[in-house]
């Protein structure tokens, strides 16, 4: 995957995850360790490595974790 492809994909994944009802925002981890590092910046909360994608989110208090995680997975999976 080229840097341009990783950049575009990580931005698409971030937008899809943020669009899910109940998602407050992406979460870069306690020490900011979760992210896709690209020239000129990074996308916090999205890690693309080794053919895997991790999406780390923060939810609004009154949303169920499992159902919201499933909704995020469904929104991101086609990408």
Short mmCIF file of C-alpha atoms in Angstrom, two decimals:
data_model
loop_
_atom_site.label_atom_id
_atom_site.label_comp_id
_atom_site.label_asym_id
_atom_site.label_seq_id
_atom_site.Cartn_x
_atom_site.Cartn_y
_atom_site.Cartn_z
CA UNK A 1 0.00 0.00 0.00
CA UNK A 2 1.41 3.37 -0.96
CA UNK A 3 1.52 6.30 1.43
CA UNK A 4 -1.16 8.07 -0.62
CA UNK A 5 -3.39 4.99 -0.44
CA UNK A 6 -2.86 4.66 3.33
CA UNK A 7 -3.63 8.34 3.79
CA UNK A 8 -6.85 8.18 1.80
CA UNK A 9 -7.95 4.90 3.38
CA UNK A 10 -7.27 6.09 6.93
CA UNK A 11 -9.25 9.28 6.32
CA UNK A 12 -12.17 7.29 4.84
CA UNK A 13 -12.15 4.90 7.80
CA UNK A 14 -12.04 7.80 10.25
CA UNK A 15 -15.01 9.49 8.56
CA UNK A 16 -17.01 6.25 8.49
CA UNK A 17 -16.33 5.56 12.18
CA UNK A 18 -17.21 9.10 13.23
CA UNK A 19 -20.49 8.90 11.31
CA UNK A 20 -21.81 6.10 13.51
CA UNK A 21 -24.39 7.23 16.03
CA UNK A 22 -22.94 7.06 19.52
CA UNK A 23 -19.32 7.64 18.49
CA UNK A 24 -17.99 10.79 20.15
CA UNK A 25 -14.63 10.70 18.36
CA UNK A 26 -11.60 8.60 17.53
CA UNK A 27 -9.20 7.85 20.37
CA UNK A 28 -5.45 7.83 19.91
CA UNK A 29 -4.71 5.92 23.10
CA UNK A 30 -3.50 7.11 26.49
CA UNK A 31 -0.07 8.02 25.10
CA UNK A 32 -1.18 8.76 21.53
CA UNK A 33 0.21 5.47 20.31
CA UNK A 34 -2.76 4.51 18.12
CA UNK A 35 -2.59 6.23 14.77
CA UNK A 36 -1.70 6.03 11.12
CA UNK A 37 1.52 7.99 10.71
CA UNK A 38 1.86 9.74 7.39
CA UNK A 39 4.13 12.42 5.97
CA UNK A 40 2.84 15.73 7.27
CA UNK A 41 0.57 14.31 9.95
CA UNK A 42 -1.28 11.35 11.35
CA UNK A 43 -4.79 10.05 11.77
CA UNK A 44 -5.31 9.38 15.48
CA UNK A 45 -7.38 6.35 16.42
CA UNK A 46 -6.78 4.44 13.17
CA UNK A 47 -3.94 1.92 12.86
CA UNK A 48 -3.29 0.20 9.54
CA UNK A 49 -0.51 -2.40 9.76
CA UNK A 50 0.15 -5.90 8.55
CA UNK A 51 -3.09 -6.19 6.61
CA UNK A 52 -5.13 -5.31 9.68
CA UNK A 53 -7.05 -2.19 10.61
CA UNK A 54 -7.70 -1.10 14.18
CA UNK A 55 -10.31 1.55 14.92
CA UNK A 56 -10.26 3.05 18.42
CA UNK A 57 -13.27 5.14 19.37
CA UNK A 58 -14.73 6.97 22.34
CA UNK A 59 -18.47 6.59 22.80
CA UNK A 60 -21.08 8.89 24.24
CA UNK A 61 -21.99 7.76 27.74
CA UNK A 62 -25.51 6.46 27.02
CA UNK A 63 -24.71 4.23 24.01
CA UNK A 64 -24.21 0.46 24.34
CA UNK A 65 -20.60 -0.55 23.71
CA UNK A 66 -21.15 -3.84 21.85
CA UNK A 67 -23.92 -2.56 19.56
CA UNK A 68 -21.98 0.61 18.74
CA UNK A 69 -18.79 -1.38 18.08
CA UNK A 70 -20.75 -3.64 15.72
CA UNK A 71 -22.12 -0.55 13.94
CA UNK A 72 -18.59 0.87 13.57
CA UNK A 73 -17.37 -2.48 12.20
CA UNK A 74 -20.24 -2.54 9.70
CA UNK A 75 -19.52 1.03 8.59
CA UNK A 76 -15.80 0.44 8.14
CA UNK A 77 -15.78 -3.11 6.76
CA UNK A 78 -16.65 -2.21 3.12
CA UNK A 79 -13.62 0.09 2.94
#
